[in-house]
mmCIF file of C-alpha atoms and ligand atoms in Angstrom:
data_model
loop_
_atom_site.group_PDB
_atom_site.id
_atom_site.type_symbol
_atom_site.label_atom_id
_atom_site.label_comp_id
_atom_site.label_asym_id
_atom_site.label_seq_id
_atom_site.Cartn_x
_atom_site.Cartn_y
_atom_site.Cartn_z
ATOM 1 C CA UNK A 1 18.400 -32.557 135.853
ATOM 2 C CA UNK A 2 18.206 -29.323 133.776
ATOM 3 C CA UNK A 3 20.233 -28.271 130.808
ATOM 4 C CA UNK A 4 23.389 -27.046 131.724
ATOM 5 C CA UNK A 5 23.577 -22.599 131.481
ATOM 6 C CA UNK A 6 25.167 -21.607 128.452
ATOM 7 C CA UNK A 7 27.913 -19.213 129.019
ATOM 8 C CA UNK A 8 28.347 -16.234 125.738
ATOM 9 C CA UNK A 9 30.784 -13.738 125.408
ATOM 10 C CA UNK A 10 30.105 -11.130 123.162
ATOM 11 C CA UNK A 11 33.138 -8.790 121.817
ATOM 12 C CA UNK A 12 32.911 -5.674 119.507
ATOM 13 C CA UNK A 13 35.948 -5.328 116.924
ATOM 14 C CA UNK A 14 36.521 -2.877 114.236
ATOM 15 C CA UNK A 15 35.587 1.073 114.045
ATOM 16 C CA UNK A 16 33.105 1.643 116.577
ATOM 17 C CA UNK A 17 29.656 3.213 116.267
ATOM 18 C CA UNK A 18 26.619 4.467 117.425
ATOM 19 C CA UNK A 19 24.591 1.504 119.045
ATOM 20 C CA UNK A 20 27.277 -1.192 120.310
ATOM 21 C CA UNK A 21 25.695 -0.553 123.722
ATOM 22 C CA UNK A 22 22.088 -1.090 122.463
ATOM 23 C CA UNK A 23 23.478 -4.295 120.759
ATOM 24 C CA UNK A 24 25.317 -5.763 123.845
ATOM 25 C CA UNK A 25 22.453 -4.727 125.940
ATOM 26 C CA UNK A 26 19.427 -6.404 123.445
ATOM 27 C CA UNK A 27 22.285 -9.570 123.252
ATOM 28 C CA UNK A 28 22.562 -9.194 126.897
ATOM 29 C CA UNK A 29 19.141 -9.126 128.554
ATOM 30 C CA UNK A 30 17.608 -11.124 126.197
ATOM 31 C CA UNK A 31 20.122 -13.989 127.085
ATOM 32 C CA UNK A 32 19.950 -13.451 130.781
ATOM 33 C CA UNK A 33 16.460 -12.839 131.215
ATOM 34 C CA UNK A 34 14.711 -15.050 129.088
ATOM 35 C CA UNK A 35 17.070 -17.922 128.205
ATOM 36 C CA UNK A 36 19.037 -18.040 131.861
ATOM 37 C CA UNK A 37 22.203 -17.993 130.158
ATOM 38 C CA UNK A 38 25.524 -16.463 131.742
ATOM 39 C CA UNK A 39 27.029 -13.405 130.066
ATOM 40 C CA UNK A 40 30.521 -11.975 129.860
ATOM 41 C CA UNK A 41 32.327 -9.243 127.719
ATOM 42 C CA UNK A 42 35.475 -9.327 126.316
ATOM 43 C CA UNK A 43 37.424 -6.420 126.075
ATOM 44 C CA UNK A 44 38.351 -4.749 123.009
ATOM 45 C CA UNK A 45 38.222 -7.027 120.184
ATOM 46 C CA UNK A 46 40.162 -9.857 119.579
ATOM 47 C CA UNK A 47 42.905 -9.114 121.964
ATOM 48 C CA UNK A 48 40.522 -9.777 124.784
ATOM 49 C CA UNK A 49 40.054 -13.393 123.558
ATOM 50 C CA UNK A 50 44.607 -13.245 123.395
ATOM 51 C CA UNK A 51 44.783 -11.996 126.970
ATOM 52 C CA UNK A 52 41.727 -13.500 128.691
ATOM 53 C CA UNK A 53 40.137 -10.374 129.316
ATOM 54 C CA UNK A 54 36.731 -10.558 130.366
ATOM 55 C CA UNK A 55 33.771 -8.761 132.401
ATOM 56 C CA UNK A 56 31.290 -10.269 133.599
ATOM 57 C CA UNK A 57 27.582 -8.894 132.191
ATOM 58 C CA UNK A 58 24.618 -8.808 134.309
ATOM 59 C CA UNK A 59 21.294 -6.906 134.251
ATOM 60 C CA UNK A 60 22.147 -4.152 135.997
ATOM 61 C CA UNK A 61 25.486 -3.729 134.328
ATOM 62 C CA UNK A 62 23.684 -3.609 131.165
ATOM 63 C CA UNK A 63 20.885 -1.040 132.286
ATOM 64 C CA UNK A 64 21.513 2.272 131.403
ATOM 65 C CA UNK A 65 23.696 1.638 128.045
ATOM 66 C CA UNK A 66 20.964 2.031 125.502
ATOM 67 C CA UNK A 67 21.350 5.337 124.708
ATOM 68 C CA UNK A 68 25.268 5.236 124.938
ATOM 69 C CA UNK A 69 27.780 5.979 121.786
ATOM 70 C CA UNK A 70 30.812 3.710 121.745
ATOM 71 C CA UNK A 71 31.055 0.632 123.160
ATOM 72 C CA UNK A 72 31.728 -0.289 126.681
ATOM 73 C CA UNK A 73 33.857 -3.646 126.009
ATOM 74 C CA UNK A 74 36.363 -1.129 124.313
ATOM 75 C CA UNK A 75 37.271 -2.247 120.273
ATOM 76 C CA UNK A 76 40.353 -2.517 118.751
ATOM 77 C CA UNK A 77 41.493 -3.649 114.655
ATOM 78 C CA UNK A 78 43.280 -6.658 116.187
ATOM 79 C CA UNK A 79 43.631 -9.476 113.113
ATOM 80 C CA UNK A 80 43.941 -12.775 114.752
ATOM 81 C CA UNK A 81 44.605 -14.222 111.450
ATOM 82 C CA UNK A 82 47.070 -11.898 110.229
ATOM 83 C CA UNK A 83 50.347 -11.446 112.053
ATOM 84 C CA UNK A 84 50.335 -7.628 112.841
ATOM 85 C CA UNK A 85 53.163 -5.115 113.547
ATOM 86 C CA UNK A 86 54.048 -5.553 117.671
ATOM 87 C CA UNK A 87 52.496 -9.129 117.544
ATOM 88 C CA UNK A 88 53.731 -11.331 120.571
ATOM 89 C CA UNK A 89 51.620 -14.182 120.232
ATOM 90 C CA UNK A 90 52.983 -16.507 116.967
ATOM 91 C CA UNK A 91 49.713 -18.704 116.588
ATOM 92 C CA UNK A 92 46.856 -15.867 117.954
ATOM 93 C CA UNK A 93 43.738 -18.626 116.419
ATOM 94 C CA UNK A 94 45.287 -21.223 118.485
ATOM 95 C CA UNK A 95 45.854 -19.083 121.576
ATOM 96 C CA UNK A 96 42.015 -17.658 121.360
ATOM 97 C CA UNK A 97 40.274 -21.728 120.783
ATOM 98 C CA UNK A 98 42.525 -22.065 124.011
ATOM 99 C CA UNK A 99 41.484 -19.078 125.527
ATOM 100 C CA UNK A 100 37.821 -19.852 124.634
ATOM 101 C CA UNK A 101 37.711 -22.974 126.374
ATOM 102 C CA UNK A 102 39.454 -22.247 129.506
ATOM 103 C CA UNK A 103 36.744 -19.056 129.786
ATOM 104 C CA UNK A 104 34.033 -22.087 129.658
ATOM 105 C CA UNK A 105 32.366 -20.120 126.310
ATOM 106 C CA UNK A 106 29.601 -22.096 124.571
ATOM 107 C CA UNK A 107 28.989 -19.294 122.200
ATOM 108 C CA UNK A 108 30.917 -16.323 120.735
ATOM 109 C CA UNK A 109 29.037 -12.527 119.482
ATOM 110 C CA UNK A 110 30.714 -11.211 117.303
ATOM 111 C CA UNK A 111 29.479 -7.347 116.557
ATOM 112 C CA UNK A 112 31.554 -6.003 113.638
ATOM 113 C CA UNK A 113 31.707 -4.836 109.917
ATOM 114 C CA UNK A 114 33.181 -6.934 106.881
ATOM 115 C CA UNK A 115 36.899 -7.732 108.370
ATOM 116 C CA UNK A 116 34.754 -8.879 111.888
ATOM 117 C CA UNK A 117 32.512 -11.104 109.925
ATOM 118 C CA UNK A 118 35.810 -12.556 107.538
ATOM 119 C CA UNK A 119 37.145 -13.155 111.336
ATOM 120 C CA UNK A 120 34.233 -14.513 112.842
ATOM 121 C CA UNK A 121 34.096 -17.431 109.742
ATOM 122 C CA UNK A 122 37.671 -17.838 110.135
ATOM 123 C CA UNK A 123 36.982 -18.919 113.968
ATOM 124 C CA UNK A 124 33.870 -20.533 113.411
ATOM 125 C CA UNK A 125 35.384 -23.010 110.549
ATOM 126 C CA UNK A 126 38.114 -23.676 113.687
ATOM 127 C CA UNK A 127 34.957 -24.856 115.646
ATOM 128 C CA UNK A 128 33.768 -22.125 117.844
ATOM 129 C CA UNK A 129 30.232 -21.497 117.882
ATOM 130 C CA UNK A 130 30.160 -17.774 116.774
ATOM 131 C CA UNK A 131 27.372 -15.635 115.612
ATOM 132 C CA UNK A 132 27.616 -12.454 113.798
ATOM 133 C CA UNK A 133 26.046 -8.655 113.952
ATOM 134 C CA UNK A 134 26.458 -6.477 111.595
ATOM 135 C CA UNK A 135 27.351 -3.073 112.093
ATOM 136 C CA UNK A 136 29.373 0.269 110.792
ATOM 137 C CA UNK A 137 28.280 3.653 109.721
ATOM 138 C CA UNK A 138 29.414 2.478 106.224
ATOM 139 C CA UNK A 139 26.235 -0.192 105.738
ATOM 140 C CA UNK A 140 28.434 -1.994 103.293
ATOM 141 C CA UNK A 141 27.742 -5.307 105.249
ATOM 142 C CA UNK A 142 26.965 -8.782 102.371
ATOM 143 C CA UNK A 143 24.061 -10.482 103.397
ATOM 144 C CA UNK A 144 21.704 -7.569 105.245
ATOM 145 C CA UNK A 145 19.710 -4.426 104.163
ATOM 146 C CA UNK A 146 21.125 -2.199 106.725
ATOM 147 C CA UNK A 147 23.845 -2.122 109.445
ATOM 148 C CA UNK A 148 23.149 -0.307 112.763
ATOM 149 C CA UNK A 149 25.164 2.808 113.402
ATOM 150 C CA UNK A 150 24.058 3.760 109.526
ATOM 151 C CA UNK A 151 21.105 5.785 110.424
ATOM 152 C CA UNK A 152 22.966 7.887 112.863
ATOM 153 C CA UNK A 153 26.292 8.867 111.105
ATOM 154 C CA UNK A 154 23.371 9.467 108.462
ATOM 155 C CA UNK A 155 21.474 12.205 110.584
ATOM 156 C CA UNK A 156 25.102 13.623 111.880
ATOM 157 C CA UNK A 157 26.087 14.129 107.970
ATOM 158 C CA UNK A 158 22.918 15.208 107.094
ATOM 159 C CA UNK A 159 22.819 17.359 109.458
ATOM 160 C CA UNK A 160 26.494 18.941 108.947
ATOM 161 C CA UNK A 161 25.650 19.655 105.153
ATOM 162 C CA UNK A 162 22.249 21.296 105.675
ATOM 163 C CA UNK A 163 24.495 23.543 108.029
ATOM 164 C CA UNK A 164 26.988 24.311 105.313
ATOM 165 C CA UNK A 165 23.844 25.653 103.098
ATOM 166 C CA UNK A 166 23.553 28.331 105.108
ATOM 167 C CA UNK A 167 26.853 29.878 105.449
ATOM 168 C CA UNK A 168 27.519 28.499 101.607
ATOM 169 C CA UNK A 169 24.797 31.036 100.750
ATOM 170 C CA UNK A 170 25.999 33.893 103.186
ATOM 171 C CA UNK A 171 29.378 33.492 101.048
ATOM 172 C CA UNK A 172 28.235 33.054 97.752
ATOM 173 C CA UNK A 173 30.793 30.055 98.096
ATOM 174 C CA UNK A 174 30.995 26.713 96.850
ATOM 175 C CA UNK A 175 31.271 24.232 99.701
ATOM 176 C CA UNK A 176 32.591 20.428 99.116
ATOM 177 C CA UNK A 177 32.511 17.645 102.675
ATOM 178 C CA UNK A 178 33.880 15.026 102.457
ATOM 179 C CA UNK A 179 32.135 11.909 104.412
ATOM 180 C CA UNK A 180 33.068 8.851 105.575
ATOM 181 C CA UNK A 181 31.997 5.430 104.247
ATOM 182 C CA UNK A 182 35.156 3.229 103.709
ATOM 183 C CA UNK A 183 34.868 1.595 99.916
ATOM 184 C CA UNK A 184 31.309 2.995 99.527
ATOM 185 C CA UNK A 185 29.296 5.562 98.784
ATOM 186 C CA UNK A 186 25.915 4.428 101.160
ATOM 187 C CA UNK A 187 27.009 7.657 103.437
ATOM 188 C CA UNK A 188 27.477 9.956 100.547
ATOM 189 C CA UNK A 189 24.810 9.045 98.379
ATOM 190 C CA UNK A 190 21.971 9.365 101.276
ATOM 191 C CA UNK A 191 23.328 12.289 103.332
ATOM 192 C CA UNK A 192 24.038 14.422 99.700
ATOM 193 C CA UNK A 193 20.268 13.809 98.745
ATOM 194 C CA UNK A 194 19.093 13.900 102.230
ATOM 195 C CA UNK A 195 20.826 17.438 102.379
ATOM 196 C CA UNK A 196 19.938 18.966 98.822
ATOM 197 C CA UNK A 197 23.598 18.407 97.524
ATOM 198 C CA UNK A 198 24.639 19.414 93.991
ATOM 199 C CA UNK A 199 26.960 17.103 93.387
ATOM 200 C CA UNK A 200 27.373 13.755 94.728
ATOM 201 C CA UNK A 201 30.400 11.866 94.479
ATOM 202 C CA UNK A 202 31.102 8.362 95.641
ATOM 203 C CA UNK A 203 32.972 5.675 94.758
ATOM 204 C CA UNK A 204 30.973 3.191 92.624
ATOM 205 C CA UNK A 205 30.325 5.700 89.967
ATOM 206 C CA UNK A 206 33.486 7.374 88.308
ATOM 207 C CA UNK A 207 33.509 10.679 87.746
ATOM 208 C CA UNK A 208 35.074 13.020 85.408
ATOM 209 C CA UNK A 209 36.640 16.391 87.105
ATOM 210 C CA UNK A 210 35.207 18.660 83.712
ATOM 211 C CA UNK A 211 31.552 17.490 84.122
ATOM 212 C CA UNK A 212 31.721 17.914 88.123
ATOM 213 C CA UNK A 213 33.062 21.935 86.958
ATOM 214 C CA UNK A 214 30.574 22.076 84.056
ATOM 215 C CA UNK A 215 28.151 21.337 86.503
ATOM 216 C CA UNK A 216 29.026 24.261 89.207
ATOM 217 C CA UNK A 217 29.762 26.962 86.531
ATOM 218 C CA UNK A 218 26.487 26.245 84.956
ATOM 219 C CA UNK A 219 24.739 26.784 88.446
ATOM 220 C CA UNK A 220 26.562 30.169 88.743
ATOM 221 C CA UNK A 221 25.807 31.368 85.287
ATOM 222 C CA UNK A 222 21.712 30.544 86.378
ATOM 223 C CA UNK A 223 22.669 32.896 89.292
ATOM 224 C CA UNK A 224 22.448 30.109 91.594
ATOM 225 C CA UNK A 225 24.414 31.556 94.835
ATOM 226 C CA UNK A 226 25.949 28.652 96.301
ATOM 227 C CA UNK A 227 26.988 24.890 95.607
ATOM 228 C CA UNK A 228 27.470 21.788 97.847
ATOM 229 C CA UNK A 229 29.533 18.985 96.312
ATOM 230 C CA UNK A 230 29.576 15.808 98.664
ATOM 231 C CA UNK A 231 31.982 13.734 98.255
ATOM 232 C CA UNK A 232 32.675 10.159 99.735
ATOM 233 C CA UNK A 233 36.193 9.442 101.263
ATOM 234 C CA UNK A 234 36.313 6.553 99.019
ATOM 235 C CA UNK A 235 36.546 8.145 95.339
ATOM 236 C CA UNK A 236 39.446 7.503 93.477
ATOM 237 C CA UNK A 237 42.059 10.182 93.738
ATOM 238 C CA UNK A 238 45.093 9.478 92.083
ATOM 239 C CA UNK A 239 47.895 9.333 95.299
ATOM 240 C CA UNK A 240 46.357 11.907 96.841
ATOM 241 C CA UNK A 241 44.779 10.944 100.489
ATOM 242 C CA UNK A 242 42.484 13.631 101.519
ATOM 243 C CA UNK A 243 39.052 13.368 98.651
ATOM 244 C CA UNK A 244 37.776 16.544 100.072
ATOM 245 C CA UNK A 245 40.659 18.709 99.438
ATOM 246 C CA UNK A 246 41.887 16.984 96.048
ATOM 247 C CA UNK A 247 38.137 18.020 95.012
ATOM 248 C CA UNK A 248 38.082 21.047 96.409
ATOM 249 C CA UNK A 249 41.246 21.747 95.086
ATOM 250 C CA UNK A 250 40.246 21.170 91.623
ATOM 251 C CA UNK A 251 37.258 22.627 91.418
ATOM 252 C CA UNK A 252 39.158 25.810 92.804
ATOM 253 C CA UNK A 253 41.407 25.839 89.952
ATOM 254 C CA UNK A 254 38.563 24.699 86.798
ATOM 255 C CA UNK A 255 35.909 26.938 87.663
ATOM 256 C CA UNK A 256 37.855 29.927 89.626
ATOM 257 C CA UNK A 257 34.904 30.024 92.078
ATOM 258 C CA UNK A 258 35.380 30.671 96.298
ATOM 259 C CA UNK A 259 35.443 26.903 97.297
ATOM 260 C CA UNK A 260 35.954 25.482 100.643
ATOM 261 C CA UNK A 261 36.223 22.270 102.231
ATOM 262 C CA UNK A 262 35.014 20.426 105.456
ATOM 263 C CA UNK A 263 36.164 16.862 106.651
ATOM 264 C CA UNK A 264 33.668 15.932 108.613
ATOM 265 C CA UNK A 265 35.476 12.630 110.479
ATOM 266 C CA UNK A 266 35.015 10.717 113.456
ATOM 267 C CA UNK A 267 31.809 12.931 114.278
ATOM 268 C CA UNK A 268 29.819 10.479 112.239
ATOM 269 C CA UNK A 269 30.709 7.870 114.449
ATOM 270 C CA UNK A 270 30.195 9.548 118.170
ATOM 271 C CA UNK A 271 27.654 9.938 119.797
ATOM 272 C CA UNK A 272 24.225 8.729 121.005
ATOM 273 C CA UNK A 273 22.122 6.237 118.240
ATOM 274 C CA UNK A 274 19.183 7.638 116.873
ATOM 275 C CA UNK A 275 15.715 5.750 117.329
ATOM 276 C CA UNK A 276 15.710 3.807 114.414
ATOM 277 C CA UNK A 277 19.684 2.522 115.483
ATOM 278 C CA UNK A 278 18.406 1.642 118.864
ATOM 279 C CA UNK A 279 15.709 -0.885 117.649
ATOM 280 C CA UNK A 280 17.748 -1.936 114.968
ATOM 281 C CA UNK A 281 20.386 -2.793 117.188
ATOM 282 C CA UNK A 282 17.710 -4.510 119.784
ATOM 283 C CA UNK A 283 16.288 -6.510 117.106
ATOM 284 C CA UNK A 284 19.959 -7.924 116.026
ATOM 285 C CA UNK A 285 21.202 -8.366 119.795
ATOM 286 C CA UNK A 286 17.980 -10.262 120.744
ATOM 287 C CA UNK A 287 17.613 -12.121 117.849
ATOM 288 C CA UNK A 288 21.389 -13.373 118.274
ATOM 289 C CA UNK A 289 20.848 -14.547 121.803
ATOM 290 C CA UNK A 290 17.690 -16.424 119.980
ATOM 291 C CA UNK A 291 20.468 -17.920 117.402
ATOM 292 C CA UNK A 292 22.304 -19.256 120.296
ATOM 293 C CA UNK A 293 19.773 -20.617 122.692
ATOM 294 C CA UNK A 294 18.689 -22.376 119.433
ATOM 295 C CA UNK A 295 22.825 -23.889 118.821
ATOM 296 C CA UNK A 296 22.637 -21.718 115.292
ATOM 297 C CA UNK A 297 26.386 -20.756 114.634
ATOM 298 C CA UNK A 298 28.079 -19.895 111.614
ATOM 299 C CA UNK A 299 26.050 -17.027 111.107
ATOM 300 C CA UNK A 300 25.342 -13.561 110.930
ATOM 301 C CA UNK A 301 21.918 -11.874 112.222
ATOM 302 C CA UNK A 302 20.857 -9.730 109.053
ATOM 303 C CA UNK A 303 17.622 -7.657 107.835
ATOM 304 C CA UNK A 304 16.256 -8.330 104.604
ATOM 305 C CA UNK A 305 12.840 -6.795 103.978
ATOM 306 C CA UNK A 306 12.487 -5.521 107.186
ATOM 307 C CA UNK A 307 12.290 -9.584 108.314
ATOM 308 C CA UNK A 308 14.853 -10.185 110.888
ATOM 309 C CA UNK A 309 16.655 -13.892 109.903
ATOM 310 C CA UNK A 310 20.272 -15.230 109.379
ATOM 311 C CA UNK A 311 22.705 -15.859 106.560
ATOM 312 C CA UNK A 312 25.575 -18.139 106.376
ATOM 313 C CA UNK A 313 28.717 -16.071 107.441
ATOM 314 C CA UNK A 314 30.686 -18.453 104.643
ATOM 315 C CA UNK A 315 28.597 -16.221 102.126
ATOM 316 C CA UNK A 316 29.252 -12.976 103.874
ATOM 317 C CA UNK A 317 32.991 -13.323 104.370
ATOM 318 C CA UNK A 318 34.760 -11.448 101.903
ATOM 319 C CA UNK A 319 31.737 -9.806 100.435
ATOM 320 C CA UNK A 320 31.395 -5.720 100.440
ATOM 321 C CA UNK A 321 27.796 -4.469 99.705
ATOM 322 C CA UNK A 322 28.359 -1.145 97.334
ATOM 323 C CA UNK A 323 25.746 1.235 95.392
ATOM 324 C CA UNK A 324 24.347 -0.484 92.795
ATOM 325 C CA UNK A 325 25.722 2.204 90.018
ATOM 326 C CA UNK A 326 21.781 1.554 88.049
ATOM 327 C CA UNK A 327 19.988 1.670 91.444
ATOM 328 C CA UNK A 328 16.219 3.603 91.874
ATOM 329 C CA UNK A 329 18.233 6.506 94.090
ATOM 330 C CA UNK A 330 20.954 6.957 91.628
ATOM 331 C CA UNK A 331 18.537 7.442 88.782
ATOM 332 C CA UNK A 332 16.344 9.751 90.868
ATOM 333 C CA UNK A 333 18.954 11.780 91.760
ATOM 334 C CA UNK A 334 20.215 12.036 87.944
ATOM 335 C CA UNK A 335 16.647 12.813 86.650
ATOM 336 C CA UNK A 336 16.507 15.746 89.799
ATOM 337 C CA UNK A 337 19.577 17.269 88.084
ATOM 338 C CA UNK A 338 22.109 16.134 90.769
ATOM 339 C CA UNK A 339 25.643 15.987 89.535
ATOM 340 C CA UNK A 340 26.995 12.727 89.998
ATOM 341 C CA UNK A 341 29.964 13.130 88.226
ATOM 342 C CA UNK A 342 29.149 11.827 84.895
ATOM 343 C CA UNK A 343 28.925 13.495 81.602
HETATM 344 O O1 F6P B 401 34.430 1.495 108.948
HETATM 345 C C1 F6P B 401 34.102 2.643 109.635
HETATM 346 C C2 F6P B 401 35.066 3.743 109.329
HETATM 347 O O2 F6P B 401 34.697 4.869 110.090
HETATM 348 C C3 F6P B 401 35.211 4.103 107.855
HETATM 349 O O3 F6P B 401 34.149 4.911 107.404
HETATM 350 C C4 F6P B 401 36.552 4.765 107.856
HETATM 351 O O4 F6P B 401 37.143 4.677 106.586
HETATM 352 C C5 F6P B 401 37.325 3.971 108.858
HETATM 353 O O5 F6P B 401 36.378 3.377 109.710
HETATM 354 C C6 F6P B 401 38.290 4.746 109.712
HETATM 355 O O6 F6P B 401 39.035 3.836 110.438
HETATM 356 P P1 F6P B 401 39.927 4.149 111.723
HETATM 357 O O7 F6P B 401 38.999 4.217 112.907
HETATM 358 O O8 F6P B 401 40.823 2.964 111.834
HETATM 359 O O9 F6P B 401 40.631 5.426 111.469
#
């Protein structure tokens, strides 16, 4: 008699981004194709694993998704370990082990950032066999070098500021964007030097509002014609919500030079994955279905060194990954003249 077929599901939780398809899809045909295992999705987030909400995956459905922004299975912020506003379900971990064995799953995917991996330990220590993939545009994932979705809200951001040079210059104007990246800076720090910014704010390094105007007067006064300040939603801001305006706002009144703003937003998450997301995010899904066909749970796939291995999800729960304030990039920027906000 053969080994009985292993049934996954795989779910995607959190903020979506460029190259949950790729993921599901490297997950996907990797299981069906070379480990015979059955596949189903389960619709956005947690809440499919509450309401039973399933679709069945199979080659052809996953054909086609590669190059496709968002994710198909639909995402959602649904806690299951934290009772949340409209709630109907008292015991939601109970409800989804329940839920997971009546859908005959052997394994759980989990693709997600931080709060997804906190979640996926949560269910794994409650004795489903989960394994983890890291991703979010903010690549502030414990445990891995890079999460997918990074590269692309990198080349969207990049791409926005080296627009605002031009205008900036038509204008004679000083122009500050604000970019996503949660709690840190990863977005900030590499789209600013990617793009030639002036200043580069983000949250693991404070900054001081006189050194950030020193900084632009000092430009105008060497007839520079033009300033980009890039700043990271993340920096500290008083109670104020919006970092691109309070900066903006300040600079406006410090220096007395034309300054504008730009939010740049969801943008950074739409969209189609660039190359280097796509094979990041076929590497991870593969290597997860590998994980399972080999009964390895409690885990998350991660990068480190370019290898392609695991690490406990008990060490990555919990754990942000910021800019290491003393970091080679930091100190090149500094010693290129970039403002980063310190004296
Ligand atoms: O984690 C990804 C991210 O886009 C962050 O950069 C941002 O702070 C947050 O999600 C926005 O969340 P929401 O989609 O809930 O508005």
């Amino acid at each position: 008699m053969g080994e009985k077929k292993k049934k996954i599901g795989i779910l995607s939780a959190g903020g979506d981004c460029p190259g949950i398809n790729a993921t599901i899809r490297g997950i996907g045909k990797t299981a069906i194709v070379e480990y015979g295992m059955e596949v189903v999705g389960i619709a956005n987030g947690f809440t499919g694993l509450l309401e039973k909400d399933v679709i069945p995956l199979n080659e052809s459905l996953l054909s086609g998704i590669l190059t496709l922004g968002g994710t198909i299975l639909g995402t959602s912020r649904m806690k299951p370990f934290k009772q949340q506003e409209g709630d109907i379900v008292s015991d939601k971990p109970q409800l989804i082990k329940q839920n997971y064995k009546e859908l005959g799953l052997d394994a759980l995917v989990c693709i997600g950032g931080n709060g997804t991996q906190k979640t996926a330990n949560l269910l794994h220590r409650e004795g489903l066999n989960i394994v983890g993939i890291p991703k979010t545009i903010d690549n502030d994932v414990w445990g891995t070098d890079v999460t997918f979705g990074f590269d692309t809200a990198l080349n969207i951001a990049t791409e926005a500021i080296d627009r605002l040079h031009t205008t900036a210059n038509s204008h004679k104007r000083v122009m500050v964007i604000e970019v996503m990246g949660h709690n840190a800076g990863w977005l900030a720090l590499y789209s600013g030097i990617a793009a030639g910014g002036d200043v580069i704010l983000i949250p693991e390094l404070d900054y001081d509002l006189d050194a950030v105007a020193n900084c632009l007067l000092e430009r105008s006064r060497k007839k520079k014609p033009y300033s980009i300040v890039v700043v990271a939603e993340g920096i500290k801001t008083g109670k104020k919500k919006n970092a691109g305006a309070y900066i903006a706002k300040k600079i406006r009144k410090m220096t007395g030079l034309e300054t504008r703003e730009t939010v740049l937003g969801y943008i950074q998450r739409g969209g189609s994955p660039t190359p280097g997301d796509r094979i990041l995010a076929t590497r991870y899904g593969s290597y997860a279905a590998q994980m399972i066909h080999q009964d390895v749970y409690g885990v998350m796939v991660a990068i480190n060194g370019n290898k392609i291995g695991s690490v406990p999800l008990e060490e990555v729960a919990g754990k942000l990954r910021l800019v290491e304030p003393t970091s080679g990039l930091v100190n090149k920027a500094l010693r290129m003249g970039v403002c980063l906000g310190g004296k």
